[in-house]
Short mmCIF file of C-alpha atoms and ligand atoms in Angstrom, two decimals:
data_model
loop_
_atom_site.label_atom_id
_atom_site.label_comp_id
_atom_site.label_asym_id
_atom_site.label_seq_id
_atom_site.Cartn_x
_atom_site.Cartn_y
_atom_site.Cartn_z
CA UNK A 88 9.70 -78.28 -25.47
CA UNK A 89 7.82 -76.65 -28.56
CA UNK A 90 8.56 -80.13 -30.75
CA UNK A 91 7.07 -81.47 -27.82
CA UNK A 92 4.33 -79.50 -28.29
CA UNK A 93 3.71 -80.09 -31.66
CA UNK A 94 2.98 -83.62 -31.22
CA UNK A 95 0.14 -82.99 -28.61
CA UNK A 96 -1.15 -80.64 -30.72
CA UNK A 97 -1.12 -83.09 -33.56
CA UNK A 98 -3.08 -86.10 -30.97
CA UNK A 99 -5.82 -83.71 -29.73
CA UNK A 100 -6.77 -82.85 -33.35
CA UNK A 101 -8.83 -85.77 -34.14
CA UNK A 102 -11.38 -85.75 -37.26
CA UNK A 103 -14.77 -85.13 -36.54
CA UNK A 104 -16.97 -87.75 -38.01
CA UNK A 105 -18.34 -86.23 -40.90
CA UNK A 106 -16.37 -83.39 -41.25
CA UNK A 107 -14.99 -83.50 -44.34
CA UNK A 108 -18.61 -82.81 -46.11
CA UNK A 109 -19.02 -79.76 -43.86
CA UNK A 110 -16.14 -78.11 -45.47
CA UNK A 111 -15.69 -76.40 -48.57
CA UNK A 112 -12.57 -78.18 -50.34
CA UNK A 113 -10.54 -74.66 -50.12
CA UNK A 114 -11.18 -74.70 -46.06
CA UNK A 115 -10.53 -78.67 -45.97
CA UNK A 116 -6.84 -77.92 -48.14
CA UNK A 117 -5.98 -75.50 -46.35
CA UNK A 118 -6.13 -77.20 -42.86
CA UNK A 119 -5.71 -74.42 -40.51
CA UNK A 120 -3.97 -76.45 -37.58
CA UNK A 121 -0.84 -75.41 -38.80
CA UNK A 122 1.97 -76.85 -35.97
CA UNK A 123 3.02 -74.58 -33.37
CA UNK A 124 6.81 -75.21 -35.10
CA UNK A 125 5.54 -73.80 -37.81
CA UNK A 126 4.32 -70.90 -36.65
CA UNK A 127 7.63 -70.53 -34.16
CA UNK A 128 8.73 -66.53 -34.75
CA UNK A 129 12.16 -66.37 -35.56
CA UNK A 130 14.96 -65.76 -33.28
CA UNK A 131 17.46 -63.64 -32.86
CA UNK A 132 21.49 -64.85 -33.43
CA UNK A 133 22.38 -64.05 -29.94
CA UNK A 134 19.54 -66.21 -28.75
CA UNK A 135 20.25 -69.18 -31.16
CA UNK A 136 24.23 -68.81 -30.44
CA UNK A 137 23.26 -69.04 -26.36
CA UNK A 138 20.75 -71.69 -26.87
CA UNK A 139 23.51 -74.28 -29.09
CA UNK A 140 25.89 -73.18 -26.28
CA UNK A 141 23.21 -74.22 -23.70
CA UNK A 142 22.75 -77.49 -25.88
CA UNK A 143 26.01 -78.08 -25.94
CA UNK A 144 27.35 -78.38 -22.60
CA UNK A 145 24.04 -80.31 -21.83
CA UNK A 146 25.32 -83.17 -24.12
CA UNK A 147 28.82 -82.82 -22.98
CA UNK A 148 27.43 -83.52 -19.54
CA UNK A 149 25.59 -86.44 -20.57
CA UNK A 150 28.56 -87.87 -22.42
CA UNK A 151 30.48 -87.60 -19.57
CA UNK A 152 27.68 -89.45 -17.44
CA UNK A 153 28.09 -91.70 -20.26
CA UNK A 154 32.03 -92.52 -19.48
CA UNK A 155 31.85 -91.84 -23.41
CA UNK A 156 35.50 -89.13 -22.49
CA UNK A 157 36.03 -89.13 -26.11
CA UNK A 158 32.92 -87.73 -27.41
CA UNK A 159 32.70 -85.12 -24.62
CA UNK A 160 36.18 -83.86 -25.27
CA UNK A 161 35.30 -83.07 -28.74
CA UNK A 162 32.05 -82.09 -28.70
CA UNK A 163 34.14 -79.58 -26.09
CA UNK A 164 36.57 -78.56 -28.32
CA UNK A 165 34.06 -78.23 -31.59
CA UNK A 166 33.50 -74.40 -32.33
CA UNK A 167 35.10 -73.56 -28.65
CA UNK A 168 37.62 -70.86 -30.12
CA UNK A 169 36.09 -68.74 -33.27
CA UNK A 170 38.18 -66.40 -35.63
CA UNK A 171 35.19 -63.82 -36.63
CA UNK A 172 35.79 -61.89 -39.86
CA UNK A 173 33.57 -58.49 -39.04
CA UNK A 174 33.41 -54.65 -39.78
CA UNK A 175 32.08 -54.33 -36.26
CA UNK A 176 28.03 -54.38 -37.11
CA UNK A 177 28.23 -57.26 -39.84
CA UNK A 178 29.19 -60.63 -39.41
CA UNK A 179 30.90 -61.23 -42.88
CA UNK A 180 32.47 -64.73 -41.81
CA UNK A 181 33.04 -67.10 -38.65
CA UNK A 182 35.16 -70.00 -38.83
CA UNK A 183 35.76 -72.35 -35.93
CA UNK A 184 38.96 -73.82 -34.65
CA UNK A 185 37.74 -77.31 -35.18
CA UNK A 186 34.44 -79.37 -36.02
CA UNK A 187 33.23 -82.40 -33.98
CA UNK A 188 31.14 -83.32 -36.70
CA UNK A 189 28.70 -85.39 -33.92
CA UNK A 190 25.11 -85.67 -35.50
CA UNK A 191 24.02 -83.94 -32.73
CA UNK A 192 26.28 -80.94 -32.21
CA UNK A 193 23.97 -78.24 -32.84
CA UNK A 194 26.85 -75.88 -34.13
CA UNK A 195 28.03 -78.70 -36.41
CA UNK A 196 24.53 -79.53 -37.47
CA UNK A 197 23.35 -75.88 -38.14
CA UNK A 198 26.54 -76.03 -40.73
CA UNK A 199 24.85 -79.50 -41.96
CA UNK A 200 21.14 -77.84 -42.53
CA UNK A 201 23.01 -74.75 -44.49
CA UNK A 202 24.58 -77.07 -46.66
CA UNK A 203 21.84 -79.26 -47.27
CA UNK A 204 19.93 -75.71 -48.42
CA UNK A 205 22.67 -75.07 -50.49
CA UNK A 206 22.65 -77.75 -52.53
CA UNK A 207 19.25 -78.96 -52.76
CA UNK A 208 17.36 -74.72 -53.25
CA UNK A 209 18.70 -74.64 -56.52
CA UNK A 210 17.42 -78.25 -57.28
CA UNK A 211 13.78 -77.84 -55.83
CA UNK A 212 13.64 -74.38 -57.55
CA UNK A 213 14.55 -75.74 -60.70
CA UNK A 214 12.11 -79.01 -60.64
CA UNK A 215 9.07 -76.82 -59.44
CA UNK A 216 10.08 -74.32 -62.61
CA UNK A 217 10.59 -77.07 -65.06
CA UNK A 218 7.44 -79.75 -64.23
CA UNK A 219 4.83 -76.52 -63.43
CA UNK A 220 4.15 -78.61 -60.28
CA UNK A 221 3.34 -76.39 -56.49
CA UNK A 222 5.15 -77.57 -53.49
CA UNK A 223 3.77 -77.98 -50.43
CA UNK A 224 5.17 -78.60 -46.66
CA UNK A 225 3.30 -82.40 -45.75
CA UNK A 226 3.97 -83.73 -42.12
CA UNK A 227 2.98 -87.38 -41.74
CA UNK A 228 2.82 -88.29 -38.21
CA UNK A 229 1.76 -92.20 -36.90
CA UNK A 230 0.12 -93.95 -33.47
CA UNK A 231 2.52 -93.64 -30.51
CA UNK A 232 3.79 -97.16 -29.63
CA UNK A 233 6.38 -98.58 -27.18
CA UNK A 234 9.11 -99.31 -29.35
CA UNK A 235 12.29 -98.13 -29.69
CA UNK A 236 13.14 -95.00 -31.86
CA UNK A 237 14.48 -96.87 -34.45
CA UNK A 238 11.14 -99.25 -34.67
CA UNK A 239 9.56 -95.99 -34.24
CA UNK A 240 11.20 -94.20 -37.34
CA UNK A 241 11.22 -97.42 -39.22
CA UNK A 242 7.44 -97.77 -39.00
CA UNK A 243 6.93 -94.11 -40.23
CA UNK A 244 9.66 -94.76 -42.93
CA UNK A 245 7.76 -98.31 -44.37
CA UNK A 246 4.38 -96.46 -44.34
CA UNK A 247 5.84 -93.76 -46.45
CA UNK A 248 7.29 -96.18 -48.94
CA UNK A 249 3.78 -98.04 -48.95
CA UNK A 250 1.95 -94.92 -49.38
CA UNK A 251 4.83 -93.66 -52.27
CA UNK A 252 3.65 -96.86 -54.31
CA UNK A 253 -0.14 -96.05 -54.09
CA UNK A 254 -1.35 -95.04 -57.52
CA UNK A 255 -3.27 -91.95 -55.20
CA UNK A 256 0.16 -90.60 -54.81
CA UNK A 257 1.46 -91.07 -58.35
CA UNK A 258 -1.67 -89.58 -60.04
CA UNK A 259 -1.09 -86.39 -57.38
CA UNK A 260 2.67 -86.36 -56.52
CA UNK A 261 5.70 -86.26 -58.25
CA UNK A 262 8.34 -86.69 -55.80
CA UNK A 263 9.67 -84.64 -53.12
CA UNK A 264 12.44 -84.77 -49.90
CA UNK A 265 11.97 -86.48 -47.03
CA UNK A 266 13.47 -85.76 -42.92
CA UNK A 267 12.58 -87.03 -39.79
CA UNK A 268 11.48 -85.39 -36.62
CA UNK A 269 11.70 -87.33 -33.17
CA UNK A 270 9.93 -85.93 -30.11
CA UNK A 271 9.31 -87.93 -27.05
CA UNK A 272 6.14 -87.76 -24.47
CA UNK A 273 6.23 -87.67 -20.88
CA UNK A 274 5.38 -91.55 -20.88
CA UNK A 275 8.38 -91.66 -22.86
CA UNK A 276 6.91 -92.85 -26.35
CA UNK A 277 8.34 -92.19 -29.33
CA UNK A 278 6.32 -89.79 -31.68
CA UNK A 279 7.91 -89.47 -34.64
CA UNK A 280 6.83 -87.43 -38.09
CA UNK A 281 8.05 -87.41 -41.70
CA UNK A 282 8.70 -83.56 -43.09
CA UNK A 283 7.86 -83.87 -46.56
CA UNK A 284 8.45 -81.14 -49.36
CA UNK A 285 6.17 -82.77 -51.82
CA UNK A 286 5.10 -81.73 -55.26
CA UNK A 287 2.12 -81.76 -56.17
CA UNK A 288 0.39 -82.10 -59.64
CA UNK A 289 -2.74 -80.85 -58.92
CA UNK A 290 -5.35 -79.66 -56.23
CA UNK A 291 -7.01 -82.50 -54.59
CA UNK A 292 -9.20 -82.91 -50.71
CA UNK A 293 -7.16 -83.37 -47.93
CA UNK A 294 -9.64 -86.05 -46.29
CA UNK A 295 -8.89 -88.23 -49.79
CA UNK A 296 -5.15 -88.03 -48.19
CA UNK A 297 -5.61 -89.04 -44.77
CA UNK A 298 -8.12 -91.97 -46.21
CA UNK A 299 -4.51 -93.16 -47.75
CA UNK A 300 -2.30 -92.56 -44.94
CA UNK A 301 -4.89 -94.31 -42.59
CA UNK A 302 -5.16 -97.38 -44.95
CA UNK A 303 -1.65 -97.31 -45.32
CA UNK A 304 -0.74 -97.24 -41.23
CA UNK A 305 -3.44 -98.90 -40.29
CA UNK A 306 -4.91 -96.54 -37.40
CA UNK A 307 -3.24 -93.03 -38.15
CA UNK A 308 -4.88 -90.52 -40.55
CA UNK A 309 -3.24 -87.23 -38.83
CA UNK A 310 -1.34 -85.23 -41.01
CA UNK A 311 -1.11 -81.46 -42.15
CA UNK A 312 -0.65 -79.67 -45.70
CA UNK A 313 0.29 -76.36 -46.60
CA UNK A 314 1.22 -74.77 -49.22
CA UNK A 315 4.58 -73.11 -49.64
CA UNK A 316 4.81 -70.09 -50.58
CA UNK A 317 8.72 -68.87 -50.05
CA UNK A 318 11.00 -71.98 -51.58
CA UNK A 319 13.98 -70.83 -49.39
CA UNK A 320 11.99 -70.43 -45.92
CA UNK A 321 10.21 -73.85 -46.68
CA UNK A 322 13.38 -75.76 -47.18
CA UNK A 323 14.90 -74.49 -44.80
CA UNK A 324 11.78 -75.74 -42.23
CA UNK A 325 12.08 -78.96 -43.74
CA UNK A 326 16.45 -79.52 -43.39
CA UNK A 327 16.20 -77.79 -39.66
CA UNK A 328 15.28 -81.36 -38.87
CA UNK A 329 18.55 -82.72 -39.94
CA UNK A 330 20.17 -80.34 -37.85
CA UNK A 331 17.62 -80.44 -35.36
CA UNK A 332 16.04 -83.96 -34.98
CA UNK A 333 14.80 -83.94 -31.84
CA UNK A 334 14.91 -81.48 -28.45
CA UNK A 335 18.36 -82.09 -26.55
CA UNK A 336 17.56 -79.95 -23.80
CA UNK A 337 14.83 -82.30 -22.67
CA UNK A 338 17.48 -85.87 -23.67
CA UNK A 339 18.67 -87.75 -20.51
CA UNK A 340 21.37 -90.15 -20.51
CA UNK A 341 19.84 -92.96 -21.78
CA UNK A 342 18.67 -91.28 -25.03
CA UNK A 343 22.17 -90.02 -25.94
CA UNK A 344 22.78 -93.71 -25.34
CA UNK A 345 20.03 -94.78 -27.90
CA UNK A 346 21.05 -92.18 -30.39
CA UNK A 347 24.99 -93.49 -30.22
CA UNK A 348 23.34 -96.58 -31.38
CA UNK A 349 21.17 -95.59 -34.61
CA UNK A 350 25.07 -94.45 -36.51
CA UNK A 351 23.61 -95.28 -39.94
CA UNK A 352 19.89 -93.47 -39.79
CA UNK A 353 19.17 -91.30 -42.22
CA UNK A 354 17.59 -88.63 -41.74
CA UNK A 355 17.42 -87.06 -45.01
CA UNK A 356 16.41 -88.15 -48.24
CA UNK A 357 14.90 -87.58 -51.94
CA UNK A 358 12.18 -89.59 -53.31
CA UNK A 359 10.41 -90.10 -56.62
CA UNK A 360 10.70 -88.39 -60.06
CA UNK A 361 12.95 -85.23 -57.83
CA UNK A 362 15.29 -88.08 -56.67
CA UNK A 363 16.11 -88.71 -60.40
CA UNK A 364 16.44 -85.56 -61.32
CA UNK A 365 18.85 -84.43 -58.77
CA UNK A 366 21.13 -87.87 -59.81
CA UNK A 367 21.22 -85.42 -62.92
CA UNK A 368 22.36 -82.34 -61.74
CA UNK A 369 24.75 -83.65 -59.42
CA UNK A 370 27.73 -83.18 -61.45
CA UNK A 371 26.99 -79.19 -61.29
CA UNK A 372 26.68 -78.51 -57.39
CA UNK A 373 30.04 -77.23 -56.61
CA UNK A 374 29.19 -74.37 -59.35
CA UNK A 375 26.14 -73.65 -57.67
CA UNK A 376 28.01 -71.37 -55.01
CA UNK A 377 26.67 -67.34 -55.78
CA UNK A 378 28.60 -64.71 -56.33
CA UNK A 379 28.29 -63.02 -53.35
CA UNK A 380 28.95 -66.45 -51.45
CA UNK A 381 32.03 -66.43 -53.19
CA UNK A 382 33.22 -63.02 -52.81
CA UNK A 383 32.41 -63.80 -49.03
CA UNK A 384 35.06 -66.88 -48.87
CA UNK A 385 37.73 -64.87 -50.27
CA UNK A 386 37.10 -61.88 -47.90
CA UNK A 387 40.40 -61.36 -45.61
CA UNK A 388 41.51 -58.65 -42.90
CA UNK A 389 41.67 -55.34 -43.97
CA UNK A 390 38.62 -55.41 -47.41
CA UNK A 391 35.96 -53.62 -46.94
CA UNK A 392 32.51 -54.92 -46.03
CA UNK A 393 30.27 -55.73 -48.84
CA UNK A 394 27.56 -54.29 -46.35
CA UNK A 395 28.96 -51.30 -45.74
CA UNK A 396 32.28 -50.42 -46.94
CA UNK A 397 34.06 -50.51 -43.63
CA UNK A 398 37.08 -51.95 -42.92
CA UNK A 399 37.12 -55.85 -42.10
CA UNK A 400 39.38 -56.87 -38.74
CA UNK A 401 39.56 -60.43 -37.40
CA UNK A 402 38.23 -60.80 -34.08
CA UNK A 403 39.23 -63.92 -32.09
CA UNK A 404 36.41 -64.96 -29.36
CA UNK A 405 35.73 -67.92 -27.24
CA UNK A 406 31.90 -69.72 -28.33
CA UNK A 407 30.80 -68.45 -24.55
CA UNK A 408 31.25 -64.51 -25.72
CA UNK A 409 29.16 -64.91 -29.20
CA UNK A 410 26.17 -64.49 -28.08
CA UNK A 411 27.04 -61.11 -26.53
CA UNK A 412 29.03 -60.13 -29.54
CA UNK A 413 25.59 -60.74 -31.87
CA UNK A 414 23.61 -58.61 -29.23
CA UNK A 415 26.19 -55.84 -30.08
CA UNK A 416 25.97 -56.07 -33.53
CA UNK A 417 22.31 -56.08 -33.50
CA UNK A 418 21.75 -53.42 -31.39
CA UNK A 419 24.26 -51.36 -33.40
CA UNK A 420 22.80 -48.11 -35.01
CA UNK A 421 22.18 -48.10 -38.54
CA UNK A 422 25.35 -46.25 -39.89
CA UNK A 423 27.24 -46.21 -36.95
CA UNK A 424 29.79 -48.41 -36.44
CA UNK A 425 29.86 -50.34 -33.42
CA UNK A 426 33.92 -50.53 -32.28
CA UNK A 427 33.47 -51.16 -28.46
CA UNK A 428 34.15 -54.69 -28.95
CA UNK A 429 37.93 -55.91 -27.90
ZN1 LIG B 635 30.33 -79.97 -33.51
ZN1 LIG B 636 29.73 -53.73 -42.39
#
């Protein structure tokens, strides 16, 4: 519903004719239609825990209208039983009984996007630190066309590789990631948009940027820019994508159908001078674990919380009584401990 949003928010803001010499180049950069995803507050863990189990037995429904037994069963299984390591107001660990691993299991997928964080926050920190460039959040959308969604995210995909090569884009970019966003409209087109984290060298007008996207797409120039000011909060917008690719509350049948069907998309990716540096700092990742996520893996029953001292107990829950067990925990009192919870 919101993605869908986005998108008509992104048609109805056409360029005025013009407009681009009635603004002063700090208005134009700044493009205030930021997208309404964007601007999404944040929601609680009880609320995300009861909307991935509302997800969840949406596409275990459609599986089964599917006859596809196999993929429901797991999907079923995946994070149905949890063992949650907790002092009784912090959450210290949860670990499922098993992982489905489906591309669109948002419990599986959420794991995905924290990985993906993981290993690339370090990287993008590093490469902003080390080339002095400023990274900023691009989203590249395109025309909406009857095709299917992998024409659809094939078309976006070529235009960025065009636009990549264009010496506009050299002289202001040096590389950046790269995921994909599919929404659909009630017509049922495709829109799809590119979430770039791009670095850029240096300041330039927006409208210079949509004159390259347009030549490169042939009739689309919408797109948005904004600067990022938190590295952590805009990666993370950017990987919620891979966990996230498109809304699976509003998917019937037939698009869980499609989906089975694109195995091999990607839906993540480096590009440019930050794909060749991360080649070099692959060997490192596994070190790149912090202290504190450490100390957090080798928790067990009975240490105290690094939060607050108390003693740890494993609690053993079904997925359906998480979300209640987050509303306890954050509606516990500041220094009280919240035992209630059998
Ligand atoms: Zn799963
Ligand atoms: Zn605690």
């Amino acid at each position: 519903m919101k993605q869908l949003t986005l998108s008509t928010d992104l048609i109805s803001s056409h360029r005025l004719p013009g407009a681009s010499e009635s603004k002063s180049a700090s208005q134009t950069y700044l493009d205030k239609r930021v997208t309404k995803s964007q601007r999404r507050t944040k929601r609680t863990r009880s609320q995300g825990a009861r909307e991935r189990l509302q997800t969840k037995e949406h596409l275990v429904g459609l599986a089964r209208e599917l006859h596809e037994g196999e993929l429901a069963d797991k999907l079923d299984r995946c994070h149905s039983r949890l063992s949650v390591l907790t002092c009784g107001r912090h959450i210290e660990r949860i670990i499922p009984n098993f992982t489905c691993e489906f591309r669109l299991c948002p419990d599986c997928g959420r794991r995905r996007s924290r990985k993906l964080q993981k290993k690339y926050l370090p990287l993008v920190k590093a490469f902003v630190l080390h080339n002095k460039v400023t990274p900023v959040h691009l989203v590249l959308t395109q025309t909406h066309r009857r095709e299917t969604r992998k024409e659809s995210a094939g078309r976006i995909r070529n235009s960025f590789t065009k636009l990549t090569r264009r010496s506009f884009w050299k002289q202001y970019f040096k590389g950046g990631t790269w995921s994909l966003e599919f929404t659909k409209d009630k017509n049922g087109l495709h829109h799809t948009h590119l979430h770039i984290i791009g670095f850029r060298r240096k300041f330039f007008d927006i409208e210079l940027l949509r004159d390259e996207w347009l030549a490169v797409t042939g009739d689309s120039h919408v797109l948005h820019l904004k600067p990022i000011l938190d590295l952590a909060a805009g990666l993370q917008e950017v990987v919620k994508y891979v966990s996230k690719p498109l809304d699976i509350r509003r998917f019937g049948a037939a698009d869980l159908k499609e989906f089975l069907g694109l195995k091999n998309m990607r839906m993540f990716g480096t590009f440019g001078e930050f794909r060749d540096f991360c080649k070099g700092f692959e060997p490192s990742d596994d070190n790149a674990t912090s202290e504190l996520e450490s100390l957090a893996r080798d928790l067990v029953e009975g240490c105290a919380c690094p939060q607050c001292n108390e003693p740890l107990f494993d609690l053993r829950m079904s997925a359906k009584e998480l979300p209640q067990f987050y509303e306890q925990v954050e509606s516990s009192p500041p220094g009280k401990v919240g035992t209630s919870w059998n």
